[in-house]
PDB file of C-alpha atoms (C1' of nucleotides) in Angstrom:
ATOM      1  CA  UNK A  12     117.117  80.620 -40.060  1.00 93.00           C
ATOM      2  CA  UNK A  13     114.222  79.740 -41.700  1.00 97.00           C
ATOM      3  CA  UNK A  14     111.878  77.103 -39.464  1.00 97.00           C
ATOM      4  CA  UNK A  15     108.847  75.385 -41.515  1.00 98.00           C
ATOM      5  CA  UNK A  16     106.158  74.343 -38.786  1.00 98.00           C
ATOM      6  CA  UNK A  17     103.022  71.671 -40.523  1.00 97.00           C
ATOM      7  CA  UNK A  18     100.466  72.297 -39.396  1.00 96.00           C
ATOM      8  CA  UNK A  19      99.315  68.554 -40.129  1.00 88.00           C
ATOM      9  CA  UNK A  20      95.420  68.973 -41.010  1.00 88.00           C
ATOM     10  CA  UNK A  21      95.116  71.011 -37.553  1.00 93.00           C
ATOM     11  CA  UNK A  22      93.089  73.984 -38.324  1.00 97.00           C
ATOM     12  CA  UNK A  23      95.082  77.233 -37.654  1.00 98.00           C
ATOM     13  CA  UNK A  24      94.012  80.143 -38.860  1.00 98.00           C
ATOM     14  CA  UNK A  25      96.762  82.250 -38.647  1.00 98.00           C
ATOM     15  CA  UNK A  26      94.556  86.090 -40.030  1.00 98.00           C
ATOM     16  CA  UNK A  27      92.187  84.920 -37.581  1.00 98.00           C
ATOM     17  CA  UNK A  28      93.932  84.587 -34.668  1.00 98.00           C
ATOM     18  CA  UNK A  29      96.709  87.900 -35.092  1.00 98.00           C
ATOM     19  CA  UNK A  30      94.148  90.305 -36.099  1.00 97.00           C
ATOM     20  CA  UNK A  31      91.454  89.603 -33.582  1.00 97.00           C
ATOM     21  CA  UNK A  32      92.804  91.963 -31.064  1.00 97.00           C
ATOM     22  CA  UNK A  33      94.246  89.490 -28.580  1.00 98.00           C
ATOM     23  CA  UNK A  34      97.472  90.733 -28.829  1.00 98.00           C
ATOM     24  CA  UNK A  35      98.969  94.546 -30.352  1.00 98.00           C
ATOM     25  CA  UNK A  36     102.643  93.449 -30.711  1.00 98.00           C
ATOM     26  CA  UNK A  37     101.585  91.982 -34.064  1.00 98.00           C
ATOM     27  CA  UNK A  38     101.379  94.090 -37.624  1.00 97.00           C
ATOM     28  CA  UNK A  39     101.232  92.783 -41.055  1.00 97.00           C
ATOM     29  CA  UNK A  40     103.796  94.174 -43.689  1.00 96.00           C
ATOM     30  CA  UNK A  41     103.386  92.170 -46.643  1.00 96.00           C
ATOM     31  CA  UNK A  42     103.021  88.869 -47.430  1.00 97.00           C
ATOM     32  CA  UNK A  43     104.855  88.720 -43.221  1.00 98.00           C
ATOM     33  CA  UNK A  44     103.268  89.121 -39.883  1.00 98.00           C
ATOM     34  CA  UNK A  45     105.926  90.264 -37.585  1.00 98.00           C
ATOM     35  CA  UNK A  46     106.525  91.023 -33.994  1.00 98.00           C
ATOM     36  CA  UNK A  47     107.780  90.587 -30.639  1.00 98.00           C
ATOM     37  CA  UNK A  48     107.147  87.762 -28.850  1.00 97.00           C
ATOM     38  CA  UNK A  49     109.653  87.107 -25.505  1.00 91.00           C
ATOM     39  CA  UNK A  50     112.408  89.141 -26.527  1.00 96.00           C
ATOM     40  CA  UNK A  51     112.718  88.084 -29.750  1.00 98.00           C
ATOM     41  CA  UNK A  52     111.886  90.048 -33.141  1.00 98.00           C
ATOM     42  CA  UNK A  53     109.974  87.609 -35.506  1.00 98.00           C
ATOM     43  CA  UNK A  54     108.330  86.985 -38.705  1.00 98.00           C
ATOM     44  CA  UNK A  55     105.696  84.533 -39.863  1.00 98.00           C
ATOM     45  CA  UNK A  56     103.850  83.431 -42.473  1.00 98.00           C
ATOM     46  CA  UNK A  57     101.308  80.552 -42.923  1.00 98.00           C
ATOM     47  CA  UNK A  58     101.543  78.853 -46.616  1.00 97.00           C
ATOM     48  CA  UNK A  59      98.668  76.396 -46.031  1.00 94.00           C
ATOM     49  CA  UNK A  60      99.072  73.966 -44.000  1.00 96.00           C
ATOM     50  CA  UNK A  61     102.748  74.912 -42.822  1.00 98.00           C
ATOM     51  CA  UNK A  62     103.923  78.135 -40.661  1.00 98.00           C
ATOM     52  CA  UNK A  63     107.139  79.455 -41.887  1.00 98.00           C
ATOM     53  CA  UNK A  64     108.895  81.432 -40.051  1.00 98.00           C
ATOM     54  CA  UNK A  65     112.239  83.262 -38.920  1.00 98.00           C
ATOM     55  CA  UNK A  66     112.989  85.227 -35.137  1.00 98.00           C
ATOM     56  CA  UNK A  67     116.392  87.001 -33.845  1.00 98.00           C
ATOM     57  CA  UNK A  68     118.184  87.026 -32.328  1.00 97.00           C
ATOM     58  CA  UNK A  69     116.817  83.247 -33.021  1.00 96.00           C
ATOM     59  CA  UNK A  70     115.858  81.897 -30.251  1.00 96.00           C
ATOM     60  CA  UNK A  71     112.107  80.635 -30.507  1.00 97.00           C
ATOM     61  CA  UNK A  72     111.936  77.168 -31.556  1.00 98.00           C
ATOM     62  CA  UNK A  73     108.590  75.385 -32.834  1.00 98.00           C
ATOM     63  CA  UNK A  74     108.121  73.555 -29.526  1.00 98.00           C
ATOM     64  CA  UNK A  75     107.915  77.580 -29.021  1.00 98.00           C
ATOM     65  CA  UNK A  76     105.114  78.050 -31.618  1.00 98.00           C
ATOM     66  CA  UNK A  77     103.131  75.051 -30.584  1.00 98.00           C
ATOM     67  CA  UNK A  78     102.512  76.350 -27.405  1.00 98.00           C
ATOM     68  CA  UNK A  79     102.567  80.454 -28.435  1.00 98.00           C
ATOM     69  CA  UNK A  80      99.472  79.451 -30.543  1.00 98.00           C
ATOM     70  CA  UNK A  81      97.713  76.704 -28.767  1.00 98.00           C
ATOM     71  CA  UNK A  82      98.520  73.385 -31.320  1.00 98.00           C
ATOM     72  CA  UNK A  83      97.736  71.818 -29.088  1.00 95.00           C
ATOM     73  CA  UNK A  84      93.894  72.649 -28.230  1.00 97.00           C
ATOM     74  CA  UNK A  85      92.032  70.327 -29.829  1.00 98.00           C
ATOM     75  CA  UNK A  86      89.926  73.100 -32.254  1.00 98.00           C
ATOM     76  CA  UNK A  87      87.882  70.945 -34.042  1.00 98.00           C
ATOM     77  CA  UNK A  88      86.622  69.262 -30.368  1.00 98.00           C
ATOM     78  CA  UNK A  89      86.465  72.826 -28.283  1.00 98.00           C
ATOM     79  CA  UNK A  90      84.212  74.798 -31.714  1.00 98.00           C
ATOM     80  CA  UNK A  91      81.895  71.562 -31.730  1.00 98.00           C
ATOM     81  CA  UNK A  92      81.381  71.787 -27.546  1.00 98.00           C
ATOM     82  CA  UNK A  93      80.891  75.921 -28.100  1.00 98.00           C
ATOM     83  CA  UNK A  94      78.799  75.790 -30.710  1.00 98.00           C
ATOM     84  CA  UNK A  95      75.295  76.254 -29.278  1.00 98.00           C
ATOM     85  CA  UNK A  96      73.352  78.211 -31.823  1.00 98.00           C
ATOM     86  CA  UNK A  97      73.368  80.289 -34.817  1.00 98.00           C
ATOM     87  CA  UNK A  98      75.019  83.461 -34.064  1.00 98.00           C
ATOM     88  CA  UNK A  99      78.012  82.042 -33.002  1.00 98.00           C
ATOM     89  CA  UNK A 100      77.982  78.837 -35.016  1.00 98.00           C
ATOM     90  CA  UNK A 101      78.404  82.045 -37.953  1.00 98.00           C
ATOM     91  CA  UNK A 102      81.306  83.213 -36.120  1.00 98.00           C
ATOM     92  CA  UNK A 103      82.778  79.301 -35.842  1.00 98.00           C
ATOM     93  CA  UNK A 104      81.728  79.696 -39.867  1.00 98.00           C
ATOM     94  CA  UNK A 105      83.886  82.743 -40.686  1.00 97.00           C
ATOM     95  CA  UNK A 106      86.831  82.289 -38.608  1.00 98.00           C
ATOM     96  CA  UNK A 107      87.515  78.732 -38.826  1.00 97.00           C
ATOM     97  CA  UNK A 108      90.871  78.239 -37.677  1.00 98.00           C
ATOM     98  CA  UNK A 109      91.123  80.804 -35.012  1.00 98.00           C
ATOM     99  CA  UNK A 110      93.100  80.153 -31.739  1.00 98.00           C
ATOM    100  CA  UNK A 111      93.661  81.930 -28.715  1.00 98.00           C
ATOM    101  CA  UNK A 112      96.710  82.814 -28.138  1.00 98.00           C
ATOM    102  CA  UNK A 113      99.366  81.570 -24.172  1.00 98.00           C
ATOM    103  CA  UNK A 114     100.354  84.894 -24.081  1.00 98.00           C
ATOM    104  CA  UNK A 115     103.537  85.719 -21.482  1.00 98.00           C
ATOM    105  CA  UNK A 116     101.930  86.536 -18.695  1.00 98.00           C
ATOM    106  CA  UNK A 117     103.311  89.543 -16.933  1.00 98.00           C
ATOM    107  CA  UNK A 118     103.118  90.987 -20.492  1.00 98.00           C
ATOM    108  CA  UNK A 119      98.919  90.772 -21.520  1.00 98.00           C
ATOM    109  CA  UNK A 120      98.835  92.142 -17.417  1.00 98.00           C
ATOM    110  CA  UNK A 121     100.785  95.005 -18.341  1.00 98.00           C
ATOM    111  CA  UNK A 122      98.765  95.233 -21.720  1.00 98.00           C
ATOM    112  CA  UNK A 123      94.895  94.104 -20.683  1.00 98.00           C
ATOM    113  CA  UNK A 124      95.699  97.512 -17.824  1.00 98.00           C
ATOM    114  CA  UNK A 125      96.533  99.338 -19.880  1.00 98.00           C
ATOM    115  CA  UNK A 126      93.785  98.376 -22.418  1.00 97.00           C
ATOM    116  CA  UNK A 127      91.475  99.771 -19.518  1.00 97.00           C
ATOM    117  CA  UNK A 128      88.773 102.260 -21.279  1.00 96.00           C
ATOM    118  CA  UNK A 129      91.289 102.747 -24.495  1.00 96.00           C
ATOM    119  CA  UNK A 130      90.797 101.207 -28.006  1.00 96.00           C
ATOM    120  CA  UNK A 131      92.554  98.517 -29.278  1.00 97.00           C
ATOM    121  CA  UNK A 132      94.703 101.367 -32.134  1.00 97.00           C
ATOM    122  CA  UNK A 133      95.377 103.340 -29.295  1.00 97.00           C
ATOM    123  CA  UNK A 134      96.348 100.459 -27.055  1.00 97.00           C
ATOM    124  CA  UNK A 135      98.939  99.396 -29.551  1.00 98.00           C
ATOM    125  CA  UNK A 136     100.143 102.493 -29.624  1.00 98.00           C
ATOM    126  CA  UNK A 137     100.435 102.910 -25.530  1.00 98.00           C
ATOM    127  CA  UNK A 138     102.146  99.023 -25.697  1.00 98.00           C
ATOM    128  CA  UNK A 139     104.823 100.304 -28.785  1.00 98.00           C
ATOM    129  CA  UNK A 140     106.016 103.357 -26.315  1.00 98.00           C
ATOM    130  CA  UNK A 141     106.250 101.443 -23.326  1.00 98.00           C
ATOM    131  CA  UNK A 142     108.268  99.254 -25.079  1.00 98.00           C
ATOM    132  CA  UNK A 143     110.467 101.883 -26.878  1.00 98.00           C
ATOM    133  CA  UNK A 144     110.867 104.319 -24.104  1.00 97.00           C
ATOM    134  CA  UNK A 145     111.749 101.503 -21.305  1.00 98.00           C
ATOM    135  CA  UNK A 146     112.675  97.962 -23.444  1.00 98.00           C
ATOM    136  CA  UNK A 147     114.754  96.269 -25.383  1.00 98.00           C
ATOM    137  CA  UNK A 148     115.859  97.206 -28.971  1.00 98.00           C
ATOM    138  CA  UNK A 149     116.329  94.141 -31.879  1.00 98.00           C
ATOM    139  CA  UNK A 150     116.873  95.345 -34.867  1.00 98.00           C
ATOM    140  CA  UNK A 151     115.723  92.412 -37.262  1.00 98.00           C
ATOM    141  CA  UNK A 152     115.212  91.630 -41.287  1.00 97.00           C
ATOM    142  CA  UNK A 153     116.399  96.153 -41.650  1.00 97.00           C
ATOM    143  CA  UNK A 154     113.623  96.850 -39.099  1.00 97.00           C
ATOM    144  CA  UNK A 155     114.066  98.146 -35.292  1.00 98.00           C
ATOM    145  CA  UNK A 156     112.183  96.701 -32.573  1.00 98.00           C
ATOM    146  CA  UNK A 157     111.144  96.961 -29.091  1.00 98.00           C
ATOM    147  CA  UNK A 158     110.748  93.901 -26.351  1.00 98.00           C
ATOM    148  CA  UNK A 159     108.663  94.529 -23.867  1.00 98.00           C
ATOM    149  CA  UNK A 160     109.755  95.692 -20.136  1.00 98.00           C
ATOM    150  CA  UNK A 161     110.814  93.439 -17.623  1.00 98.00           C
ATOM    151  CA  UNK A 162     109.317  93.635 -14.176  1.00 98.00           C
ATOM    152  CA  UNK A 163     111.629  95.997 -13.091  1.00 98.00           C
ATOM    153  CA  UNK A 164     111.746  97.837 -15.849  1.00 98.00           C
ATOM    154  CA  UNK A 165     108.061  98.813 -15.547  1.00 98.00           C
ATOM    155  CA  UNK A 166     109.102  99.499 -11.400  1.00 98.00           C
ATOM    156  CA  UNK A 167     111.792 101.206 -11.841  1.00 98.00           C
ATOM    157  CA  UNK A 168     109.696 104.517 -14.910  1.00 98.00           C
ATOM    158  CA  UNK A 169     109.289 107.808 -13.583  1.00 97.00           C
ATOM    159  CA  UNK A 170     105.815 108.538 -12.927  1.00 97.00           C
ATOM    160  CA  UNK A 171     106.132 111.104 -15.534  1.00 96.00           C
ATOM    161  CA  UNK A 172     107.627 108.608 -18.413  1.00 96.00           C
ATOM    162  CA  UNK A 173     105.086 106.924 -18.206  1.00 97.00           C
ATOM    163  CA  UNK A 174     101.897 109.193 -18.472  1.00 96.00           C
ATOM    164  CA  UNK A 175     104.100 109.817 -21.802  1.00 95.00           C
ATOM    165  CA  UNK A 176     103.353 107.033 -23.225  1.00 97.00           C
ATOM    166  CA  UNK A 177      99.608 107.889 -23.248  1.00 96.00           C
ATOM    167  CA  UNK A 178      98.934 105.990 -19.944  1.00 97.00           C
ATOM    168  CA  UNK A 179      97.203 108.458 -18.654  1.00 96.00           C
ATOM    169  CA  UNK A 180      95.035 107.805 -15.708  1.00 97.00           C
ATOM    170  CA  UNK A 181      96.400 104.320 -15.654  1.00 97.00           C
ATOM    171  CA  UNK A 182      99.627 105.222 -14.785  1.00 98.00           C
ATOM    172  CA  UNK A 183      99.939 105.176 -10.973  1.00 97.00           C
ATOM    173  CA  UNK A 184      98.355 101.641 -11.191  1.00 98.00           C
ATOM    174  CA  UNK A 185     100.520 100.951 -13.681  1.00 98.00           C
ATOM    175  CA  UNK A 186     103.404 101.814 -11.414  1.00 98.00           C
ATOM    176  CA  UNK A 187     101.919  99.624  -8.262  1.00 98.00           C
ATOM    177  CA  UNK A 188     101.456  96.736  -9.600  1.00 98.00           C
ATOM    178  CA  UNK A 189     105.060  96.813 -11.303  1.00 98.00           C
ATOM    179  CA  UNK A 190     106.702  97.378  -7.915  1.00 98.00           C
ATOM    180  CA  UNK A 191     104.128  94.954  -7.072  1.00 98.00           C
ATOM    181  CA  UNK A 192     105.363  92.276  -9.318  1.00 98.00           C
ATOM    182  CA  UNK A 193     108.872  93.442  -9.087  1.00 98.00           C
ATOM    183  CA  UNK A 194     109.424  93.224  -5.757  1.00 98.00           C
ATOM    184  CA  UNK A 195     107.834  90.122  -5.347  1.00 97.00           C
ATOM    185  CA  UNK A 196     105.403  90.689  -2.997  1.00 97.00           C
ATOM    186  CA  UNK A 197     102.400  89.339  -5.038  1.00 97.00           C
ATOM    187  CA  UNK A 198     103.667  86.818  -6.564  1.00 97.00           C
ATOM    188  CA  UNK A 199     102.550  86.094 -10.332  1.00 98.00           C
ATOM    189  CA  UNK A 200     104.184  82.866 -11.285  1.00 98.00           C
ATOM    190  CA  UNK A 201     102.363  82.038  -7.889  1.00 98.00           C
ATOM    191  CA  UNK A 202      99.106  82.603 -10.520  1.00 98.00           C
ATOM    192  CA  UNK A 203      99.170  79.160 -12.229  1.00 98.00           C
ATOM    193  CA  UNK A 204      99.213  76.897  -9.639  1.00 96.00           C
ATOM    194  CA  UNK A 205      95.817  77.969  -9.024  1.00 98.00           C
ATOM    195  CA  UNK A 206      92.123  77.565  -9.556  1.00 97.00           C
ATOM    196  CA  UNK A 207      90.120  80.163 -11.965  1.00 97.00           C
ATOM    197  CA  UNK A 208      88.643  81.620  -8.640  1.00 96.00           C
ATOM    198  CA  UNK A 209      91.776  81.699  -6.603  1.00 97.00           C
ATOM    199  CA  UNK A 210      93.481  83.057  -9.249  1.00 97.00           C
ATOM    200  CA  UNK A 211      91.388  85.706 -10.003  1.00 97.00           C
ATOM    201  CA  UNK A 212      91.199  86.326  -6.490  1.00 96.00           C
ATOM    202  CA  UNK A 213      94.357  87.769  -6.628  1.00 97.00           C
ATOM    203  CA  UNK A 214      94.620  89.519  -9.547  1.00 98.00           C
ATOM    204  CA  UNK A 215      90.931  91.477  -8.154  1.00 97.00           C
ATOM    205  CA  UNK A 216      93.569  92.603  -5.562  1.00 97.00           C
ATOM    206  CA  UNK A 217      95.684  94.707  -7.341  1.00 98.00           C
ATOM    207  CA  UNK A 218      94.569  97.736  -8.007  1.00 97.00           C
ATOM    208  CA  UNK A 219      93.759  99.021 -11.779  1.00 98.00           C
ATOM    209  CA  UNK A 220      92.882  95.241 -12.127  1.00 98.00           C
ATOM    210  CA  UNK A 221      89.164  94.564 -12.515  1.00 97.00           C
ATOM    211  CA  UNK A 222      86.642  91.693 -13.557  1.00 97.00           C
ATOM    212  CA  UNK A 223      87.068  92.568 -17.012  1.00 98.00           C
ATOM    213  CA  UNK A 224      91.430  92.499 -17.131  1.00 98.00           C
ATOM    214  CA  UNK A 225      91.090  89.849 -14.668  1.00 98.00           C
ATOM    215  CA  UNK A 226      89.646  87.745 -16.909  1.00 98.00           C
ATOM    216  CA  UNK A 227      91.922  89.363 -20.132  1.00 98.00           C
ATOM    217  CA  UNK A 228      94.624  87.577 -18.156  1.00 98.00           C
ATOM    218  CA  UNK A 229      92.900  84.573 -16.938  1.00 98.00           C
ATOM    219  CA  UNK A 230      92.784  83.289 -20.840  1.00 98.00           C
ATOM    220  CA  UNK A 231      94.911  84.251 -22.273  1.00 98.00           C
ATOM    221  CA  UNK A 232      97.891  83.273 -20.426  1.00 98.00           C
ATOM    222  CA  UNK A 233      97.101  81.521 -17.641  1.00 98.00           C
ATOM    223  CA  UNK A 234      95.295  78.143 -19.667  1.00 98.00           C
ATOM    224  CA  UNK A 235      91.626  79.427 -17.871  1.00 98.00           C
ATOM    225  CA  UNK A 236      89.622  78.393 -20.875  1.00 98.00           C
ATOM    226  CA  UNK A 237      86.524  78.883 -19.150  1.00 98.00           C
ATOM    227  CA  UNK A 238      86.520  82.973 -18.833  1.00 98.00           C
ATOM    228  CA  UNK A 239      84.656  85.410 -20.612  1.00 98.00           C
ATOM    229  CA  UNK A 240      85.775  88.518 -20.545  1.00 98.00           C
ATOM    230  CA  UNK A 241      83.077  90.935 -21.087  1.00 97.00           C
ATOM    231  CA  UNK A 242      83.789  94.464 -22.467  1.00 97.00           C
ATOM    232  CA  UNK A 243      81.303  97.297 -24.134  1.00 96.00           C
ATOM    233  CA  UNK A 244      81.532  95.449 -27.097  1.00 96.00           C
ATOM    234  CA  UNK A 245      80.852  91.772 -26.120  1.00 97.00           C
ATOM    235  CA  UNK A 246      77.730  93.751 -23.069  1.00 96.00           C
ATOM    236  CA  UNK A 247      76.021  94.274 -26.977  1.00 96.00           C
ATOM    237  CA  UNK A 248      76.618  90.946 -28.227  1.00 97.00           C
ATOM    238  CA  UNK A 249      75.425  89.081 -24.986  1.00 97.00           C
ATOM    239  CA  UNK A 250      71.926  90.699 -24.235  1.00 96.00           C
ATOM    240  CA  UNK A 251      71.788  91.264 -27.688  1.00 96.00           C
ATOM    241  CA  UNK A 252      71.970  88.087 -28.881  1.00 97.00           C
ATOM    242  CA  UNK A 253      70.197  86.292 -25.757  1.00 97.00           C
ATOM    243  CA  UNK A 254      68.398  88.666 -24.450  1.00 96.00           C
ATOM    244  CA  UNK A 255      65.097  85.934 -22.920  1.00 96.00           C
ATOM    245  CA  UNK A 256      68.200  84.831 -20.479  1.00 96.00           C
ATOM    246  CA  UNK A 257      67.801  88.105 -18.824  1.00 96.00           C
ATOM    247  CA  UNK A 258      65.336  90.249 -17.598  1.00 95.00           C
ATOM    248  CA  UNK A 259      63.795  93.157 -19.688  1.00 94.00           C
ATOM    249  CA  UNK A 260      64.370  94.783 -17.185  1.00 93.00           C
ATOM    250  CA  UNK A 261      68.307  94.197 -17.406  1.00 95.00           C
ATOM    251  CA  UNK A 262      68.983  94.322 -21.090  1.00 95.00           C
ATOM    252  CA  UNK A 263      68.016  97.917 -20.650  1.00 93.00           C
ATOM    253  CA  UNK A 264      69.553  99.357 -17.938  1.00 93.00           C
ATOM    254  CA  UNK A 265      72.056  97.820 -18.764  1.00 94.00           C
ATOM    255  CA  UNK A 266      72.761  98.688 -22.722  1.00 93.00           C
ATOM    256  CA  UNK A 267      71.575 101.998 -21.681  1.00 91.00           C
ATOM    257  CA  UNK A 268      74.864 102.886 -19.306  1.00 91.00           C
ATOM    258  CA  UNK A 269      78.605 103.294 -20.292  1.00 89.00           C
ATOM    259  CA  UNK A 270      80.393 100.951 -17.702  1.00 90.00           C
ATOM    260  CA  UNK A 271      78.569  98.413 -16.374  1.00 94.00           C
ATOM    261  CA  UNK A 272      78.848  97.394 -12.557  1.00 94.00           C
ATOM    262  CA  UNK A 273      80.754  94.410 -10.475  1.00 93.00           C
ATOM    263  CA  UNK A 274      76.982  92.751 -10.646  1.00 94.00           C
ATOM    264  CA  UNK A 275      76.240  93.713 -14.197  1.00 96.00           C
ATOM    265  CA  UNK A 276      79.289  92.416 -14.935  1.00 97.00           C
ATOM    266  CA  UNK A 277      79.169  89.043 -13.089  1.00 96.00           C
ATOM    267  CA  UNK A 278      75.522  88.314 -14.070  1.00 96.00           C
ATOM    268  CA  UNK A 279      76.922  88.280 -18.050  1.00 97.00           C
ATOM    269  CA  UNK A 280      80.164  86.627 -17.926  1.00 97.00           C
ATOM    270  CA  UNK A 281      78.592  83.494 -15.684  1.00 96.00           C
ATOM    271  CA  UNK A 282      75.803  83.179 -18.452  1.00 97.00           C
ATOM    272  CA  UNK A 283      78.500  82.818 -21.244  1.00 98.00           C
ATOM    273  CA  UNK A 284      80.931  80.542 -19.109  1.00 97.00           C
ATOM    274  CA  UNK A 285      77.447  78.628 -17.707  1.00 97.00           C
ATOM    275  CA  UNK A 286      76.224  78.741 -22.047  1.00 98.00           C
ATOM    276  CA  UNK A 287      79.222  78.333 -23.462  1.00 98.00           C
ATOM    277  CA  UNK A 288      80.833  75.651 -20.922  1.00 98.00           C
ATOM    278  CA  UNK A 289      84.584  74.711 -20.325  1.00 98.00           C
ATOM    279  CA  UNK A 290      86.040  76.467 -23.449  1.00 98.00           C
ATOM    280  CA  UNK A 291      83.847  79.772 -22.791  1.00 98.00           C
ATOM    281  CA  UNK A 292      86.714  81.866 -23.970  1.00 98.00           C
ATOM    282  CA  UNK A 293      86.975  80.941 -27.270  1.00 98.00           C
ATOM    283  CA  UNK A 294      83.329  81.255 -27.600  1.00 98.00           C
ATOM    284  CA  UNK A 295      83.969  84.542 -26.279  1.00 98.00           C
ATOM    285  CA  UNK A 296      87.428  84.953 -28.762  1.00 98.00           C
ATOM    286  CA  UNK A 297      84.895  84.235 -31.995  1.00 98.00           C
ATOM    287  CA  UNK A 298      82.111  86.356 -31.391  1.00 98.00           C
ATOM    288  CA  UNK A 299      83.376  89.371 -30.211  1.00 98.00           C
ATOM    289  CA  UNK A 300      85.997  89.157 -33.870  1.00 98.00           C
ATOM    290  CA  UNK A 301      82.777  88.298 -35.661  1.00 98.00           C
ATOM    291  CA  UNK A 302      80.863  91.471 -34.847  1.00 96.00           C
ATOM    292  CA  UNK A 303      84.110  93.763 -34.367  1.00 95.00           C
ATOM    293  CA  UNK A 304      85.258  92.694 -38.236  1.00 92.00           C
ATOM    294  CA  UNK A 305      82.081  93.017 -39.491  1.00 82.00           C
ATOM    295  CA  UNK A 306      82.841  96.959 -38.851  1.00 69.00           C
ATOM    296  CA  UNK A 307      86.194  96.628 -39.722  1.00 61.00           C
ATOM    297  CA  UNK A 308      85.687  95.271 -43.515  1.00 55.00           C
ATOM    298  CA  UNK A 309      83.337  98.111 -44.259  1.00 46.00           C
ATOM    299  CA  UNK A 310      85.575  99.882 -46.209  1.00 36.00           C
TER     300      UNK A 310
ATOM    301  C1'  DA B  11      78.178  95.166   3.539  1.00 91.82           C
ATOM    302  C1'  DC B  12      76.951  96.426  -0.746  1.00 91.82           C
ATOM    303  C1'  DA B  13      74.441  99.576  -5.003  1.00 91.82           C
ATOM    304  C1'  DT B  14      75.197 103.848  -7.394  1.00 91.82           C
ATOM    305  C1'  DC B  15      77.103 107.835  -8.892  1.00 91.82           C
ATOM    306  C1'  DC B  16      80.555 110.339 -11.097  1.00 91.82           C
ATOM    307  C1'  DC B  17      84.990 110.968 -12.259  1.00 91.82           C
ATOM    308  C1'  DC B  18      89.542 109.434 -14.230  1.00 91.82           C
ATOM    309  C1'  DT B  19      93.772 110.627 -19.268  1.00 91.82           C
ATOM    310  C1'  DT B  20      94.320 110.322 -24.222  1.00 91.82           C
ATOM    311  C1'  DA B  21      93.929 109.509 -28.190  1.00 91.82           C
ATOM    312  C1'  DG B  22      91.513 107.630 -32.750  1.00 91.82           C
ATOM    313  C1'  DC B  23      87.188 108.055 -35.300  1.00 91.82           C
ATOM    314  C1'  DC B  24      83.239 109.967 -37.449  1.00 91.82           C
TER     315       DC B  24
ATOM    316  C1'  DA C  29      86.294 120.346 -36.172  1.00 91.82           C
ATOM    317  C1'  DG C  30      84.613 119.240 -32.111  1.00 91.82           C
ATOM    318  C1'  DG C  31      82.182 116.128 -29.561  1.00 91.82           C
ATOM    319  C1'  DC C  32      82.085 110.962 -28.544  1.00 91.82           C
ATOM    320  C1'  DT C  33      83.603 106.990 -27.060  1.00 91.82           C
ATOM    321  C1'  DA C  34      86.798 103.542 -26.149  1.00 91.82           C
ATOM    322  C1'  DA C  35      88.822  94.772 -24.801  1.00 91.82           C
ATOM    323  C1'  DG C  36      86.994  99.594 -17.217  1.00 91.82           C
ATOM    324  C1'  DG C  37      88.362 100.678 -12.738  1.00 91.82           C
ATOM    325  C1'  DG C  38      88.340 102.914  -8.088  1.00 91.82           C
ATOM    326  C1'  DG C  39      86.374 105.910  -4.664  1.00 91.82           C
ATOM    327  C1'  DA C  40      82.764 108.408  -2.951  1.00 91.82           C
ATOM    328  C1'  DT C  41      78.530 108.632  -1.311  1.00 91.82           C
TER     329       DT C  41
END
DNA sequence: ACATCCCCTTAGCC
DNA sequence: AGGCTAAGGGGAT
């Protein structure tokens, strides 16, 4: 059945939230966004202060969506705290209502492992291929969707099948991590009770998870809003907007090279956490999407 | 122990 | 249209 979630003057913008590159399972057709969330096919649209949605097999509740879109976050307060200068201020002005999504932990771990050195359009295809090959088919609204594979589905997959989904050199790492999660050797759910540093340490023990992937998992599915993921875009944004917080030598060196070392990552990421504070992850997402949308809407 | 260099698949984009 | 780059990470040196 069709549900309506009343936003009650809560700042929220569905477009910015689904377009900003944090999730890979949503596509817009006409007025509706279609996606797959926790084994459900779902469609959703925003009309003013209301969210309309319908899912199949009809188990997505209003409460679930409130949690998924983090509607309990006091966004006005968060944006007030991170609004430290004209750069992030411009992003907030342009993207007000963008929210971090609270993603499924298992799916975000695998998704961001797959995202290593891959463009966003290509990530979406990899995730879709994995779901087509190893997930469950769900028909809804005259379309076919595929749920995200379970740990056992991926753990029991053949390496060649994963590579055929477009995982490339990430296939071995994804397979190994899936086996560890599936066997209980890696306690994914135990991360929930840990601090940012503790959980990050655990995630880094997985082959295929470095600082960037760990920060994405921490931010997007472990409620660590202080996490500040630094990819190639954020590297340029931070060193471009805030060079005065680094030595000229550091800025020049890091901008000149393709990839950054763990130490360089830590310098940039910890700057973000200190400069923007406990909600640094929100600042990251606003800066990231604002910079990228310049290109996306160019032509 | 720590840092740097080099390699890794694949595909979308210019 | 071929080259470059991509929400990086691991391993050798």
